[in-house]
Each structure stands twice: as C-alpha cells, then as structure tokens.
Amino acid sequence: MLIGTVIGNVWATKKDPTLTGLRFLVIRPFTTDGKISAESIVAVDPLGAGIGERVLVVFGRAARHCIGRSHDIGFQAAVSAIIDKMELEDGSTIGPTAREDQPAKR
Amino acid sequence: MFLGRVVGEVWATRKVEDLRSLRLLVVEALDERRDPAAAKVTPVVCADPLGADIGEHVVVAFGKAARVATLGMDGDFAFEAAIVGIVDDFDVPDAPASWKMQDVESLKAARAQRKLGDSGKSAGA
C-alpha cells in the first residue's frame, strides 16, 4: 500500500472487457523528502477521488477486492481510501490535498 | 518482507469498508542508499495489529502473510501490507548510521511537547 496524489484521469475505449465502466486515475506516489517522484501509477478508483486528492493505493488481490467485481479482473492497483490526514515524525502533517499540508514546526 | 522504521500515521474517513478499524502506519524501509543525497524511497503504508509507535523499527510483510498476521486468516481484504514484528534489537555488522535504533519514549515526549506548544500558541492567538 502506498500514499499518492491524484494527478489525472485516463480513458480507454479499447480495453479488457472486465474493465468496462471503471474509472482510472493517474497517481503520483508520495515521498518523504518532498521531492517529486519520477514514477506514476494507474489505479482503478471505486471511491470517486478527484484531482489533487491524496489517496491510499493497494495492489494485487486487495486491489481486485476493492474494485469489487470478483477476482477475475484485468487490473492490479486500486484506490482503497481517500486520506484525511497523515502525521509524520518530524511534526509535519499532510492534508487531503497539498494545500492543507503543514510543515514541521521548529 | 523488509526491515523498516515507522515514520507516520494515516487517517482516512472515505475508505473501503474493511479498512475500518485498522490502524495504518507509514513505514520507511531501511536500505542502504549508496548516495546520501539520493531521493528517499516512497514509504509503505501498513496495517498495524501490534501497536507500533512512531520511530520504532518494524518487520513488514506483504500479501497473504500480512492478512494472516493482521486478522488471523486469509481472505478478501483491502490491504496487503502489515507490521508483523516490532524489533527489539538487531545486529547487522557494518549497518549504516541511519539504521540506529532510537529511544522511542523520548521521541514520544518530544512530539507531545510540540503538540502542547502548538495548542498553547493557538489559544494565545
């Protein structure tokens, strides 16, 4: 499982039939040093997260279970939660979007 | 599985039903970053059935092992990573300095102090 920020949507007309009607999001993983991660993930979103929102992404069996269409589905990653808050050890907090982030207080 | 360090905690209201009542912690893997200036790894979010604290070293498992360790059974659940052990001590000769275990109690006290300071400030404002 990892935390990421939704950075976009993907649409595909020609796709595996098990994926019909599902929403795909492009998600950028969160890094603890504040640098922008070079990788991005595509995940199915059963919850309805919007661009800029922080989400929890799960993989594999857990993801197929989240999508909720039995196990035979052509996808590996899914959004399982929309983050309200994350507190890190240095005292900084990460909000539902980057606007609500609070840096560590010295 | 990997050895990691708990660096944070996550809360979410809108989530898949079976994540309810699971405590979610953010764990950073202890790995040897050859270049000290290299970007940090993306932290992993884990279910925490053991009650680990921020700053503690933990062992993280994935997949079936994680589900069994958390709920005592395998099945369809919306998570695939869990803390399966809280490390008391480890011995890795030549381990980098960043692996060093910290005094969790003093970290906890420092965090509480900081929170207290925050609320004092907002009350004054």
PDB file of C-alpha atoms in Angstrom:
ATOM      1  CA  MET A   1       0.000   0.000   0.000  1.00  0.00           C
ATOM      2  CA  LEU A   2       1.227   3.491  -0.611  1.00  0.00           C
ATOM      3  CA  ILE A   3       0.098   7.087  -0.462  1.00  0.00           C
ATOM      4  CA  GLY A   4      -0.211   9.116  -3.633  1.00  0.00           C
ATOM      5  CA  THR A   5      -1.678  12.261  -5.104  1.00  0.00           C
ATOM      6  CA  VAL A   6      -4.182  12.019  -7.945  1.00  0.00           C
ATOM      7  CA  ILE A   7      -2.683  13.891 -10.895  1.00  0.00           C
ATOM      8  CA  GLY A   8      -5.041  12.946 -13.702  1.00  0.00           C
ATOM      9  CA  ASN A   9      -7.561  10.691 -15.397  1.00  0.00           C
ATOM     10  CA  VAL A  10      -7.145   8.078 -18.109  1.00  0.00           C
ATOM     11  CA  TRP A  11      -9.751   6.986 -20.576  1.00  0.00           C
ATOM     12  CA  ALA A  12      -9.564   3.921 -22.791  1.00  0.00           C
ATOM     13  CA  THR A  13     -12.249   2.625 -25.101  1.00  0.00           C
ATOM     14  CA  LYS A  14     -10.500  -0.498 -26.244  1.00  0.00           C
ATOM     15  CA  LYS A  15      -9.767  -2.405 -23.058  1.00  0.00           C
ATOM     16  CA  ASP A  16     -10.157  -5.720 -21.374  1.00  0.00           C
ATOM     17  CA  PRO A  17     -13.910  -6.446 -21.081  1.00  0.00           C
ATOM     18  CA  THR A  18     -13.603  -6.912 -17.295  1.00  0.00           C
ATOM     19  CA  LEU A  19     -12.663  -3.233 -17.000  1.00  0.00           C
ATOM     20  CA  THR A  20     -15.833  -1.773 -18.528  1.00  0.00           C
ATOM     21  CA  GLY A  21     -17.318   1.100 -16.553  1.00  0.00           C
ATOM     22  CA  LEU A  22     -14.339   1.552 -14.246  1.00  0.00           C
ATOM     23  CA  ARG A  23     -12.625   4.858 -13.620  1.00  0.00           C
ATOM     24  CA  PHE A  24      -8.841   5.070 -13.989  1.00  0.00           C
ATOM     25  CA  LEU A  25      -6.689   7.603 -12.203  1.00  0.00           C
ATOM     26  CA  VAL A  26      -3.050   8.556 -12.633  1.00  0.00           C
ATOM     27  CA  ILE A  27      -1.421   8.772  -9.210  1.00  0.00           C
ATOM     28  CA  ARG A  28       1.976  10.087  -8.187  1.00  0.00           C
ATOM     29  CA  PRO A  29       3.484   8.381  -5.126  1.00  0.00           C
ATOM     30  CA  PHE A  30       4.243  10.481  -2.065  1.00  0.00           C
ATOM     31  CA  THR A  31       7.882  10.727  -0.977  1.00  0.00           C
ATOM     32  CA  THR A  32       9.053  11.717   2.490  1.00  0.00           C
ATOM     33  CA  ASP A  33      11.747  14.134   1.314  1.00  0.00           C
ATOM     34  CA  GLY A  34       9.344  16.361  -0.607  1.00  0.00           C
ATOM     35  CA  LYS A  35      10.902  15.591  -3.970  1.00  0.00           C
ATOM     36  CA  ILE A  36       8.536  14.839  -6.802  1.00  0.00           C
ATOM     37  CA  SER A  37       8.522  11.128  -7.503  1.00  0.00           C
ATOM     38  CA  ALA A  38       9.559  10.221 -11.028  1.00  0.00           C
ATOM     39  CA  GLU A  39       7.136   7.303 -11.268  1.00  0.00           C
ATOM     40  CA  SER A  40       3.381   7.292 -11.637  1.00  0.00           C
ATOM     41  CA  ILE A  41       0.757   4.620 -11.088  1.00  0.00           C
ATOM     42  CA  VAL A  42      -2.535   3.960 -12.832  1.00  0.00           C
ATOM     43  CA  ALA A  43      -5.201   2.711 -10.421  1.00  0.00           C
ATOM     44  CA  VAL A  44      -8.914   1.921 -10.611  1.00  0.00           C
ATOM     45  CA  ASP A  45     -10.962   4.221  -8.384  1.00  0.00           C
ATOM     46  CA  PRO A  46     -14.158   2.853  -6.821  1.00  0.00           C
ATOM     47  CA  LEU A  47     -14.463   5.745  -4.331  1.00  0.00           C
ATOM     48  CA  GLY A  48     -14.529   8.828  -6.557  1.00  0.00           C
ATOM     49  CA  ALA A  49     -11.330  10.702  -5.745  1.00  0.00           C
ATOM     50  CA  GLY A  50     -10.671  13.981  -7.523  1.00  0.00           C
ATOM     51  CA  ILE A  51      -7.520  15.514  -8.975  1.00  0.00           C
ATOM     52  CA  GLY A  52      -5.185  16.773  -6.242  1.00  0.00           C
ATOM     53  CA  GLU A  53      -6.603  14.483  -3.547  1.00  0.00           C
ATOM     54  CA  ARG A  54      -4.349  12.188  -1.541  1.00  0.00           C
ATOM     55  CA  VAL A  55      -5.293   8.543  -1.727  1.00  0.00           C
ATOM     56  CA  LEU A  56      -4.211   5.142  -0.445  1.00  0.00           C
ATOM     57  CA  VAL A  57      -3.385   2.720  -3.267  1.00  0.00           C
ATOM     58  CA  VAL A  58      -3.456  -1.066  -2.814  1.00  0.00           C
ATOM     59  CA  PHE A  59      -2.160  -3.760  -5.135  1.00  0.00           C
ATOM     60  CA  GLY A  60      -2.897  -7.321  -6.165  1.00  0.00           C
ATOM     61  CA  ARG A  61      -5.655  -9.326  -4.502  1.00  0.00           C
ATOM     62  CA  ALA A  62      -6.537  -6.440  -2.186  1.00  0.00           C
ATOM     63  CA  ALA A  63      -6.982  -4.187  -5.224  1.00  0.00           C
ATOM     64  CA  ARG A  64      -9.184  -6.659  -7.062  1.00  0.00           C
ATOM     65  CA  HIS A  65     -11.273  -6.987  -3.917  1.00  0.00           C
ATOM     66  CA  CYS A  66     -11.628  -3.172  -3.666  1.00  0.00           C
ATOM     67  CA  ILE A  67     -12.838  -2.970  -7.252  1.00  0.00           C
ATOM     68  CA  GLY A  68     -15.494  -5.419  -6.139  1.00  0.00           C
ATOM     69  CA  ARG A  69     -16.053  -7.492  -9.245  1.00  0.00           C
ATOM     70  CA  SER A  70     -14.939 -10.891  -8.032  1.00  0.00           C
ATOM     71  CA  HIS A  71     -11.354 -11.862  -8.661  1.00  0.00           C
ATOM     72  CA  ASP A  72     -11.183 -12.138 -12.401  1.00  0.00           C
ATOM     73  CA  ILE A  73     -10.377  -8.634 -13.376  1.00  0.00           C
ATOM     74  CA  GLY A  74      -7.590  -7.276 -15.511  1.00  0.00           C
ATOM     75  CA  PHE A  75      -6.210  -4.771 -13.053  1.00  0.00           C
ATOM     76  CA  GLN A  76      -3.612  -4.690 -10.298  1.00  0.00           C
ATOM     77  CA  ALA A  77      -3.952  -1.385  -8.459  1.00  0.00           C
ATOM     78  CA  ALA A  78      -6.923   0.327  -6.815  1.00  0.00           C
ATOM     79  CA  VAL A  79      -7.733   3.288  -4.597  1.00  0.00           C
ATOM     80  CA  SER A  80      -8.868   1.955  -1.211  1.00  0.00           C
ATOM     81  CA  ALA A  81      -9.127   5.173   0.808  1.00  0.00           C
ATOM     82  CA  ILE A  82      -9.097   8.939   0.481  1.00  0.00           C
ATOM     83  CA  ILE A  83      -6.685  10.390   3.034  1.00  0.00           C
ATOM     84  CA  ASP A  84      -7.892  12.934   5.623  1.00  0.00           C
ATOM     85  CA  LYS A  85      -4.614  13.415   7.377  1.00  0.00           C
ATOM     86  CA  MET A  86      -1.153  11.961   7.758  1.00  0.00           C
ATOM     87  CA  GLU A  87       1.152  12.879  10.617  1.00  0.00           C
ATOM     88  CA  LEU A  88       4.886  12.386  10.228  1.00  0.00           C
ATOM     89  CA  GLU A  89       7.510  12.052  12.929  1.00  0.00           C
ATOM     90  CA  ASP A  90       9.048  15.470  12.285  1.00  0.00           C
ATOM     91  CA  GLY A  91       5.733  17.094  13.273  1.00  0.00           C
ATOM     92  CA  SER A  92       4.636  17.920   9.735  1.00  0.00           C
ATOM     93  CA  THR A  93       1.123  16.973   8.708  1.00  0.00           C
ATOM     94  CA  ILE A  94      -0.097  16.097   5.261  1.00  0.00           C
ATOM     95  CA  GLY A  95      -3.678  17.043   4.488  1.00  0.00           C
ATOM     96  CA  PRO A  96      -6.250  15.753   1.980  1.00  0.00           C
ATOM     97  CA  THR A  97      -4.623  17.937  -0.693  1.00  0.00           C
ATOM     98  CA  ALA A  98      -1.248  19.713  -0.941  1.00  0.00           C
ATOM     99  CA  ARG A  99      -2.920  22.997   0.084  1.00  0.00           C
ATOM    100  CA  GLU A 100      -3.639  21.683   3.587  1.00  0.00           C
ATOM    101  CA  ASP A 101      -0.083  20.453   4.201  1.00  0.00           C
ATOM    102  CA  GLN A 102       1.659  21.888   7.231  1.00  0.00           C
ATOM    103  CA  PRO A 103       5.435  21.889   7.501  1.00  0.00           C
ATOM    104  CA  ALA A 104       7.227  20.824  10.673  1.00  0.00           C
ATOM    105  CA  LYS A 105       7.275  23.461  13.371  1.00  0.00           C
ATOM    106  CA  ARG A 106      10.684  24.182  14.812  1.00  0.00           C
TER     107      ARG A 106
ATOM    108  CA  MET B   1       9.467  -8.648   3.861  1.00  0.00           C
ATOM    109  CA  PHE B   2      11.694  -5.875   4.949  1.00  0.00           C
ATOM    110  CA  LEU B   3      13.058  -4.066   7.950  1.00  0.00           C
ATOM    111  CA  GLY B   4      11.676  -0.561   8.260  1.00  0.00           C
ATOM    112  CA  ARG B   5      11.116   2.349  10.557  1.00  0.00           C
ATOM    113  CA  VAL B   6       7.699   3.813  11.414  1.00  0.00           C
ATOM    114  CA  VAL B   7       7.659   7.444  10.285  1.00  0.00           C
ATOM    115  CA  GLY B   8       3.996   8.409  10.493  1.00  0.00           C
ATOM    116  CA  GLU B   9       0.330   7.584  10.839  1.00  0.00           C
ATOM    117  CA  VAL B  10      -2.548   7.962   8.349  1.00  0.00           C
ATOM    118  CA  TRP B  11      -6.245   8.666   8.837  1.00  0.00           C
ATOM    119  CA  ALA B  12      -8.987   8.340   6.227  1.00  0.00           C
ATOM    120  CA  THR B  13     -12.766   8.610   6.514  1.00  0.00           C
ATOM    121  CA  ARG B  14     -13.766   7.749   2.977  1.00  0.00           C
ATOM    122  CA  LYS B  15     -12.427   4.236   2.523  1.00  0.00           C
ATOM    123  CA  VAL B  16     -13.275   0.710   1.556  1.00  0.00           C
ATOM    124  CA  GLU B  17     -15.398  -0.905   4.294  1.00  0.00           C
ATOM    125  CA  ASP B  18     -12.893  -3.480   5.513  1.00  0.00           C
ATOM    126  CA  LEU B  19     -10.171  -0.928   6.198  1.00  0.00           C
ATOM    127  CA  ARG B  20     -12.376   0.278   9.046  1.00  0.00           C
ATOM    128  CA  SER B  21     -10.865  -0.346  12.496  1.00  0.00           C
ATOM    129  CA  LEU B  22      -7.416  -0.923  11.010  1.00  0.00           C
ATOM    130  CA  ARG B  23      -4.628   1.304  12.233  1.00  0.00           C
ATOM    131  CA  LEU B  24      -2.490   2.447   9.315  1.00  0.00           C
ATOM    132  CA  LEU B  25       1.138   3.388   9.777  1.00  0.00           C
ATOM    133  CA  VAL B  26       3.651   4.818   7.339  1.00  0.00           C
ATOM    134  CA  VAL B  27       6.889   2.815   7.232  1.00  0.00           C
ATOM    135  CA  GLU B  28      10.102   3.739   5.514  1.00  0.00           C
ATOM    136  CA  ALA B  29      12.377   0.867   4.515  1.00  0.00           C
ATOM    137  CA  LEU B  30      15.870   0.860   5.954  1.00  0.00           C
ATOM    138  CA  ASP B  31      18.008   0.392   2.956  1.00  0.00           C
ATOM    139  CA  GLU B  32      21.485   1.394   2.047  1.00  0.00           C
ATOM    140  CA  ARG B  33      21.266   4.444  -0.067  1.00  0.00           C
ATOM    141  CA  ARG B  34      24.693   4.499  -1.590  1.00  0.00           C
ATOM    142  CA  ASP B  35      24.398   8.157  -2.386  1.00  0.00           C
ATOM    143  CA  PRO B  36      23.470  10.125   0.746  1.00  0.00           C
ATOM    144  CA  ALA B  37      21.858  12.801  -1.424  1.00  0.00           C
ATOM    145  CA  ALA B  38      19.655  10.265  -3.223  1.00  0.00           C
ATOM    146  CA  ALA B  39      15.920  10.732  -3.057  1.00  0.00           C
ATOM    147  CA  LYS B  40      14.190   8.754  -0.342  1.00  0.00           C
ATOM    148  CA  VAL B  41      12.060   5.770  -1.180  1.00  0.00           C
ATOM    149  CA  THR B  42       8.303   6.031  -1.264  1.00  0.00           C
ATOM    150  CA  PRO B  43       7.111   4.959   2.198  1.00  0.00           C
ATOM    151  CA  VAL B  44       4.850   1.929   2.519  1.00  0.00           C
ATOM    152  CA  VAL B  45       1.527   2.099   4.360  1.00  0.00           C
ATOM    153  CA  CYS B  46       0.925  -0.931   6.603  1.00  0.00           C
ATOM    154  CA  ALA B  47      -1.844  -2.259   8.775  1.00  0.00           C
ATOM    155  CA  ASP B  48      -0.663  -2.340  12.374  1.00  0.00           C
ATOM    156  CA  PRO B  49      -2.147  -5.074  14.566  1.00  0.00           C
ATOM    157  CA  LEU B  50       0.669  -4.830  17.134  1.00  0.00           C
ATOM    158  CA  GLY B  51       0.519  -1.183  18.162  1.00  0.00           C
ATOM    159  CA  ALA B  52       3.881   0.035  16.917  1.00  0.00           C
ATOM    160  CA  ASP B  53       4.910   3.580  17.705  1.00  0.00           C
ATOM    161  CA  ILE B  54       6.453   6.282  15.539  1.00  0.00           C
ATOM    162  CA  GLY B  55      10.229   5.873  15.473  1.00  0.00           C
ATOM    163  CA  GLU B  56      10.179   2.112  16.153  1.00  0.00           C
ATOM    164  CA  HIS B  57      11.871  -0.427  13.907  1.00  0.00           C
ATOM    165  CA  VAL B  58       9.453  -2.987  12.480  1.00  0.00           C
ATOM    166  CA  VAL B  59       9.310  -6.004  10.180  1.00  0.00           C
ATOM    167  CA  VAL B  60       6.803  -5.617   7.342  1.00  0.00           C
ATOM    168  CA  ALA B  61       5.213  -8.485   5.407  1.00  0.00           C
ATOM    169  CA  PHE B  62       3.070  -8.442   2.290  1.00  0.00           C
ATOM    170  CA  GLY B  63       0.204 -10.424   0.792  1.00  0.00           C
ATOM    171  CA  LYS B  64      -1.220 -13.497   2.473  1.00  0.00           C
ATOM    172  CA  ALA B  65       1.302 -13.246   5.303  1.00  0.00           C
ATOM    173  CA  ALA B  66       0.108  -9.714   6.051  1.00  0.00           C
ATOM    174  CA  ARG B  67      -3.568 -10.723   6.095  1.00  0.00           C
ATOM    175  CA  VAL B  68      -2.966 -13.749   8.294  1.00  0.00           C
ATOM    176  CA  ALA B  69      -0.820 -11.744  10.706  1.00  0.00           C
ATOM    177  CA  THR B  70      -3.416  -8.985  10.993  1.00  0.00           C
ATOM    178  CA  LEU B  71      -6.730 -10.842  11.040  1.00  0.00           C
ATOM    179  CA  GLY B  72      -5.707 -14.397  11.803  1.00  0.00           C
ATOM    180  CA  MET B  73      -6.974 -15.597   8.427  1.00  0.00           C
ATOM    181  CA  ASP B  74      -6.563 -15.116   4.711  1.00  0.00           C
ATOM    182  CA  GLY B  75      -9.377 -13.800   2.580  1.00  0.00           C
ATOM    183  CA  ASP B  76     -10.573 -10.819   0.575  1.00  0.00           C
ATOM    184  CA  PHE B  77      -9.399  -7.756   2.416  1.00  0.00           C
ATOM    185  CA  ALA B  78      -8.420  -4.378   1.092  1.00  0.00           C
ATOM    186  CA  PHE B  79      -4.838  -4.313   2.350  1.00  0.00           C
ATOM    187  CA  GLU B  80      -1.680  -6.195   1.503  1.00  0.00           C
ATOM    188  CA  ALA B  81       0.990  -4.918   3.865  1.00  0.00           C
ATOM    189  CA  ALA B  82       1.214  -5.310   7.624  1.00  0.00           C
ATOM    190  CA  ILE B  83       3.602  -4.930  10.508  1.00  0.00           C
ATOM    191  CA  VAL B  84       4.336  -8.443  11.725  1.00  0.00           C
ATOM    192  CA  GLY B  85       7.008  -7.658  14.283  1.00  0.00           C
ATOM    193  CA  ILE B  86       8.322  -4.827  16.410  1.00  0.00           C
ATOM    194  CA  VAL B  87      12.099  -5.048  16.533  1.00  0.00           C
ATOM    195  CA  ASP B  88      13.709  -5.163  19.997  1.00  0.00           C
ATOM    196  CA  ASP B  89      17.230  -5.215  18.692  1.00  0.00           C
ATOM    197  CA  PHE B  90      19.182  -6.240  15.631  1.00  0.00           C
ATOM    198  CA  ASP B  91      22.764  -6.930  14.816  1.00  0.00           C
ATOM    199  CA  VAL B  92      23.931  -6.099  11.338  1.00  0.00           C
ATOM    200  CA  PRO B  93      27.684  -5.565  11.227  1.00  0.00           C
ATOM    201  CA  ASP B  94      28.521  -2.584   9.002  1.00  0.00           C
ATOM    202  CA  ALA B  95      24.969  -1.244   9.163  1.00  0.00           C
ATOM    203  CA  PRO B  96      24.842   2.438   8.185  1.00  0.00           C
ATOM    204  CA  ALA B  97      24.347   5.028  10.931  1.00  0.00           C
ATOM    205  CA  SER B  98      20.788   5.705   9.742  1.00  0.00           C
ATOM    206  CA  TRP B  99      19.779   2.206  10.937  1.00  0.00           C
ATOM    207  CA  LYS B 100      20.496   3.089  14.537  1.00  0.00           C
ATOM    208  CA  MET B 101      17.559   2.475  16.862  1.00  0.00           C
ATOM    209  CA  GLN B 102      16.214   5.473  18.726  1.00  0.00           C
ATOM    210  CA  ASP B 103      14.707   5.864  22.146  1.00  0.00           C
ATOM    211  CA  VAL B 104      11.011   5.767  21.308  1.00  0.00           C
ATOM    212  CA  GLU B 105       9.926   7.148  24.679  1.00  0.00           C
ATOM    213  CA  SER B 106      11.963  10.326  24.283  1.00  0.00           C
ATOM    214  CA  LEU B 107      10.668  10.772  20.718  1.00  0.00           C
ATOM    215  CA  LYS B 108       7.125  10.415  22.045  1.00  0.00           C
ATOM    216  CA  ALA B 109       7.783  13.001  24.763  1.00  0.00           C
ATOM    217  CA  ALA B 110       9.229  15.415  22.189  1.00  0.00           C
ATOM    218  CA  ARG B 111       6.140  15.027  19.991  1.00  0.00           C
ATOM    219  CA  ALA B 112       3.782  15.585  22.930  1.00  0.00           C
ATOM    220  CA  GLN B 113       5.763  18.665  23.904  1.00  0.00           C
ATOM    221  CA  ARG B 114       5.482  20.023  20.365  1.00  0.00           C
ATOM    222  CA  LYS B 115       1.723  19.406  20.293  1.00  0.00           C
ATOM    223  CA  LEU B 116       1.358  21.148  23.645  1.00  0.00           C
ATOM    224  CA  GLY B 117       3.319  24.119  22.297  1.00  0.00           C
ATOM    225  CA  ASP B 118       1.023  24.292  19.268  1.00  0.00           C
ATOM    226  CA  SER B 119      -2.194  24.325  21.269  1.00  0.00           C
ATOM    227  CA  GLY B 120      -0.724  26.945  23.621  1.00  0.00           C
ATOM    228  CA  LYS B 121       0.070  29.154  20.654  1.00  0.00           C
ATOM    229  CA  SER B 122      -3.392  28.824  19.111  1.00  0.00           C
ATOM    230  CA  ALA B 123      -5.047  29.533  22.481  1.00  0.00           C
ATOM    231  CA  GLY B 124      -2.989  32.697  22.813  1.00  0.00           C
ATOM    232  CA  ALA B 125      -3.859  33.895  19.297  1.00  0.00           C
TER     233      ALA B 125
END
